[in-house]
XYZ file of C-alpha atoms in Angstrom:
377
model
C -34.097 -9.539 19.589
C -37.277 -11.283 18.139
C -36.111 -14.369 16.941
C -38.643 -16.239 13.785
C -38.743 -19.152 13.230
C -37.995 -20.403 10.011
C -38.728 -22.103 7.244
C -42.490 -22.152 7.502
C -45.023 -24.323 6.327
C -47.645 -22.838 4.242
C -50.278 -23.989 7.296
C -48.819 -22.131 9.778
C -50.225 -18.540 11.410
C -48.580 -16.648 13.199
C -50.488 -17.970 16.232
C -48.660 -21.210 15.841
C -45.310 -19.376 15.727
C -46.539 -17.491 18.962
C -47.383 -20.879 20.601
C -43.977 -21.388 19.885
C -42.179 -18.987 21.174
C -44.111 -18.841 24.354
C -43.663 -22.402 25.108
C -39.737 -21.618 26.344
C -41.251 -17.936 27.955
C -43.263 -14.994 28.457
C -43.081 -12.649 25.733
C -42.563 -9.260 26.328
C -45.255 -6.785 24.769
C -42.659 -5.044 22.844
C -41.633 -8.190 21.129
C -45.004 -9.080 20.738
C -46.098 -6.160 18.335
C -43.188 -6.203 16.525
C -44.093 -10.179 15.439
C -47.689 -9.235 15.291
C -46.919 -6.188 12.561
C -43.768 -6.744 11.684
C -43.532 -10.809 11.210
C -41.633 -11.146 7.821
C -44.141 -13.294 6.070
C -46.773 -13.171 8.453
C -46.889 -10.239 10.106
C -49.862 -6.962 9.718
C -47.542 -5.431 7.546
C -46.018 -7.823 5.734
C -48.432 -9.267 2.936
C -49.576 -6.817 -0.040
C -52.785 -5.626 1.070
C -52.814 -2.246 2.694
C -54.719 -1.594 6.021
C -54.808 2.080 4.872
C -58.012 3.178 3.661
C -61.890 3.082 3.116
C -61.369 -0.619 2.204
C -58.812 -0.890 5.902
C -58.697 -0.618 8.877
C -57.546 3.162 9.069
C -57.414 6.019 6.835
C -53.985 8.578 6.878
C -53.536 11.801 5.618
C -52.564 11.573 2.865
C -55.326 9.084 1.645
C -58.007 11.053 2.945
C -57.703 14.236 0.289
C -55.224 15.057 -2.155
C -54.835 18.276 0.135
C -52.458 16.580 1.797
C -49.852 16.086 -0.644
C -50.994 19.141 -2.193
C -49.875 21.114 0.600
C -46.378 19.302 0.958
C -45.565 19.394 -2.681
C -45.714 23.637 -1.960
C -42.868 22.634 0.568
C -41.358 21.319 -0.922
C -40.985 23.581 -4.204
C -40.039 26.243 -1.784
C -37.435 23.895 0.130
C -35.646 23.405 -3.961
C -36.215 27.132 -4.434
C -34.634 28.543 -0.769
C -31.822 25.583 -1.832
C -30.840 28.065 -4.959
C -28.387 25.516 -6.933
C -28.370 22.432 -4.849
C -29.378 18.514 -5.751
C -31.795 17.968 -3.613
C -33.280 14.370 -2.383
C -37.364 14.286 -0.902
C -37.334 11.323 1.155
C -40.484 9.459 2.416
C -39.627 7.114 5.285
C -42.198 4.539 6.527
C -43.786 5.020 2.187
C -45.953 2.272 2.544
C -47.556 1.428 -0.502
C -46.066 4.606 -2.230
C -48.997 6.545 -3.039
C -47.850 9.971 -0.935
C -44.467 9.803 -2.616
C -45.609 9.348 -6.019
C -48.225 12.648 -5.219
C -45.719 14.273 -4.492
C -43.530 13.717 -7.528
C -46.772 14.005 -10.177
C -46.917 17.660 -8.268
C -43.688 18.947 -8.702
C -43.415 21.313 -11.457
C -40.652 21.008 -13.929
C -38.174 22.924 -11.892
C -38.436 20.611 -9.023
C -37.746 17.654 -11.402
C -34.837 18.845 -12.687
C -33.425 19.576 -9.470
C -34.901 16.475 -7.025
C -34.998 13.060 -6.023
C -37.755 11.512 -4.946
C -37.233 8.255 -2.471
C -39.389 5.863 -0.398
C -38.341 3.682 2.026
C -39.922 1.206 3.713
C -38.813 -1.874 5.693
C -40.883 -4.002 3.374
C -41.675 -3.163 -0.088
C -44.664 -5.665 -0.981
C -46.795 -2.814 -1.706
C -45.428 -0.401 -3.395
C -47.335 -0.044 -6.850
C -46.418 0.811 -9.891
C -45.086 4.097 -11.412
C -42.910 6.901 -12.051
C -40.245 9.452 -10.837
C -39.341 7.211 -7.371
C -37.390 4.692 -5.918
C -37.511 2.609 -2.959
C -35.409 0.915 -0.884
C -35.779 -0.399 2.493
C -32.462 0.907 3.934
C -32.426 4.717 4.508
C -28.262 4.763 4.125
C -28.673 3.844 0.836
C -29.909 6.987 -0.729
C -27.611 9.546 -1.973
C -28.299 12.567 0.095
C -27.150 15.246 -3.088
C -26.866 18.649 -1.198
C -29.764 18.618 0.918
C -32.198 16.826 2.081
C -36.085 17.137 2.622
C -37.461 13.931 4.785
C -41.067 13.273 5.174
C -42.453 10.908 8.047
C -45.742 10.630 8.168
C -47.102 8.404 10.967
C -43.952 6.278 11.407
C -43.443 6.902 14.514
C -46.574 5.413 15.965
C -46.059 2.979 14.254
C -43.066 1.366 15.714
C -43.118 -1.677 18.640
C -43.599 -0.344 21.472
C -43.852 -1.531 25.647
C -46.402 -1.229 27.893
C -45.616 -0.061 31.745
C -47.563 -0.249 34.545
C -46.518 1.171 38.130
C -46.954 -0.546 40.954
C -46.458 0.095 44.589
C -43.256 2.344 43.254
C -42.123 -0.105 41.120
C -42.078 0.383 37.785
C -43.291 -2.984 35.492
C -43.217 -4.380 32.116
C -46.561 -6.157 31.094
C -45.565 -9.581 29.114
C -47.432 -11.856 27.245
C -48.347 -15.314 28.329
C -50.063 -18.098 27.299
C -53.190 -19.767 29.784
C -55.372 -23.021 28.789
C -54.029 -22.048 25.178
C -55.102 -18.072 25.329
C -53.003 -15.083 25.212
C -53.160 -13.937 28.599
C -50.568 -10.501 30.216
C -48.183 -11.348 32.754
C -46.426 -8.463 34.412
C -42.470 -8.682 35.057
C -40.326 -6.195 37.303
C -39.106 -3.242 34.510
C -35.276 -3.949 32.043
C -33.318 -0.984 33.637
C -33.618 0.766 29.830
C -36.975 1.566 30.889
C -36.466 2.779 34.518
C -33.835 4.774 32.698
C -36.025 6.405 30.320
C -38.020 7.787 33.064
C -35.709 8.951 35.716
C -33.384 10.886 32.423
C -36.621 12.601 31.962
C -38.605 13.592 35.073
C -41.532 11.533 34.273
C -42.592 10.528 37.475
C -46.117 7.840 37.024
C -48.999 7.369 40.069
C -49.615 4.086 41.409
C -52.013 1.360 38.865
C -50.873 4.313 35.713
C -50.050 2.327 32.479
C -47.528 4.027 30.201
C -46.491 2.809 26.421
C -42.986 4.250 25.141
C -40.853 2.646 22.683
C -36.483 3.341 22.747
C -37.064 3.745 18.578
C -38.669 6.595 19.007
C -35.360 8.653 19.858
C -33.345 5.976 17.931
C -34.867 6.126 14.520
C -35.242 9.864 14.766
C -31.067 9.522 15.499
C -30.800 7.381 12.328
C -33.003 10.112 10.426
C -30.696 13.159 11.861
C -27.566 11.681 10.823
C -28.760 11.220 6.902
C -29.448 14.388 6.496
C -26.849 17.093 6.614
C -28.306 19.762 5.578
C -32.662 20.156 5.262
C -35.692 19.645 7.188
C -37.273 16.853 8.877
C -41.104 17.596 8.364
C -42.483 14.551 10.922
C -46.545 14.108 11.424
C -48.286 11.704 14.352
C -50.127 11.303 16.745
C -48.593 12.064 20.288
C -47.738 14.710 22.617
C -45.273 16.682 24.551
C -43.598 14.778 27.551
C -46.163 16.691 30.538
C -48.989 15.546 27.942
C -48.507 11.952 27.276
C -48.215 10.609 30.741
C -50.252 13.154 32.273
C -52.406 10.281 35.408
C -55.536 12.828 34.856
C -55.831 12.162 31.363
C -54.299 9.718 30.053
C -54.241 6.724 33.741
C -54.098 4.086 31.010
C -51.455 5.087 28.233
C -52.795 5.843 24.707
C -52.168 1.722 23.191
C -54.713 0.729 20.748
C -56.002 -1.633 18.257
C -57.702 -0.720 14.388
C -59.140 -3.392 12.856
C -62.501 -2.618 10.283
C -61.948 1.611 11.642
C -63.141 0.229 15.407
C -60.955 0.813 17.638
C -60.619 -1.559 20.069
C -58.126 -1.845 23.721
C -57.834 -5.963 23.322
C -54.168 -5.931 22.036
C -53.890 -9.161 22.166
C -56.645 -10.282 20.103
C -56.568 -11.998 16.661
C -52.420 -11.225 15.997
C -51.301 -10.297 12.832
C -54.610 -9.249 11.834
C -55.640 -5.703 13.740
C -52.906 -2.900 14.082
C -51.392 -2.089 17.730
C -50.070 1.666 17.666
C -49.447 3.760 20.986
C -49.480 8.094 21.118
C -45.265 8.544 20.706
C -43.413 11.554 23.023
C -42.828 13.951 20.393
C -40.471 15.761 23.679
C -37.925 12.298 22.598
C -38.063 13.298 18.897
C -37.438 17.182 19.589
C -34.167 16.666 21.996
C -32.991 13.982 19.722
C -33.058 16.768 16.673
C -31.683 19.446 19.209
C -28.845 17.114 20.210
C -27.656 16.192 16.729
C -27.557 19.951 15.738
C -31.294 20.630 14.292
C -33.277 23.225 15.638
C -36.901 23.532 15.959
C -38.858 25.740 13.589
C -42.416 24.357 13.361
C -44.607 22.245 16.286
C -48.103 22.933 16.643
C -51.073 20.250 15.207
C -50.885 19.425 11.434
C -53.493 21.626 10.856
C -51.942 24.926 11.252
C -48.981 23.347 9.453
C -51.551 22.744 6.046
C -53.040 25.904 6.223
C -49.805 27.790 6.886
C -47.724 26.082 4.475
C -51.086 26.867 1.656
C -53.497 24.040 1.938
C -56.532 26.203 1.189
C -55.369 27.239 -2.039
C -56.014 23.699 -3.776
C -59.709 23.911 -5.811
C -61.148 21.503 -3.117
C -61.551 25.215 -1.112
C -62.853 27.051 -3.764
C -66.053 29.250 -3.210
C -69.238 26.451 -4.366
C -69.865 29.132 -6.991
C -66.840 29.018 -8.967
C -67.051 25.273 -9.095
C -68.357 23.343 -12.358
C -70.100 19.956 -11.775
C -71.287 18.103 -14.815
C -73.791 15.545 -13.349
C -75.666 14.672 -9.687
C -73.082 12.421 -9.275
C -70.323 14.281 -9.909
C -71.746 16.789 -7.438
C -71.630 13.706 -4.447
C -67.999 13.135 -5.478
C -67.169 16.455 -5.188
C -69.357 17.222 -1.713
C -67.834 14.520 -0.371
C -64.486 15.478 -1.096
C -64.827 18.811 -0.086
C -66.156 17.262 3.444
C -62.865 15.566 3.202
C -60.451 18.067 3.198
C -62.319 20.120 5.494
C -61.548 17.538 8.343
C -57.737 17.370 7.543
C -57.837 21.899 8.444
C -60.857 22.233 10.801
C -61.195 22.051 15.433
C -62.680 18.875 15.063
C -60.581 16.904 12.610
C -58.335 14.168 11.810
C -55.562 18.029 11.597
C -56.530 18.594 14.950
C -55.458 15.047 16.391
C -51.934 15.218 14.820
C -49.311 16.907 15.308
C -45.993 18.544 13.207
C -42.857 18.952 13.990
C -40.252 20.190 11.696
C -36.411 20.825 12.357
C -33.649 22.291 10.638
C -29.994 21.760 10.505
C -27.912 24.335 7.953
C -31.776 26.351 6.841
C -32.779 29.789 7.018
C -34.753 29.417 10.541
C -37.392 31.429 9.715
C -39.317 33.201 6.784
C -40.414 29.673 5.704
C -44.136 29.742 4.528
C -45.960 27.006 7.635
C -44.360 29.935 9.713
C -46.298 32.362 8.932
C -49.120 33.600 11.370
C -52.996 32.278 10.843
C -54.762 34.763 12.794
């Protein structure tokens, strides 16, 4: 477990915190990521500034286009309708500033608001803005489950701390962080048994010199979500692959770990701790297996673009034919053109919707007949 040094004088920086931690011993890269992202005062996600959006470091689907929340609002209406007279909990886990769950509440028709309660969950609520109709908490278990639950996890799992591994002469090594001449640097330690078991239990064989990024929290976190859902859906959107693709030595010999700042991607993972996002693609096989072990059935697994199209994304006004659209000025026309292009990025083959995958699992609900299962071609 990571131990933070406190109380923290105002002049202290995350560099100082890491320096003190490294005086005693090296730090596993997994714990370095934990500190860099989630230190309660100095971590990347700890402050009031949102790292998401055009003025931030990266863009997520909800902020790229309102089409994303529009399609999810259609699913929420469908879910509530299928649950007949049940009282439903709609929960956004990893809600960030709350913009997505606020948008879903705002789009909900009266009949949905009468039978559903909306909640946002995040480990820090510093960035949550004002609004109505949504309750926020840092603890999923504190939310009333009501009769049925619809869980949304948008880029939750790729934000979890992860470890970085490398195979050396048939021995699995874990990358750690050390300090040399006042600078952060890499070191390698023999991997803990839990990581060796991770690969052995899944039958994953890394090639010599191959890197891999994994988090034991992927499956553990999904287990927690499964335990919360007595009857309902878990809808996950994230960057990741099935196991055989994620650990392919031919395609991803150096793993998937990356750092993001100012909409630029870097492989310098140790630079500027607390000032850049650190992330790795997730193993969707872990999530599927955890859900099925908890009695869930996989209802959909494919690219996000396919999910959105099937769910009805193109019913949004941004996809109307141009001859049906009225604009009042040249500025409005330019803004509309940009909005339409961003909407297309969610559903076209070369856009964000092709890079992210969607997983839907359900328990105690019908297996077929959902809009997102509709055949597109």
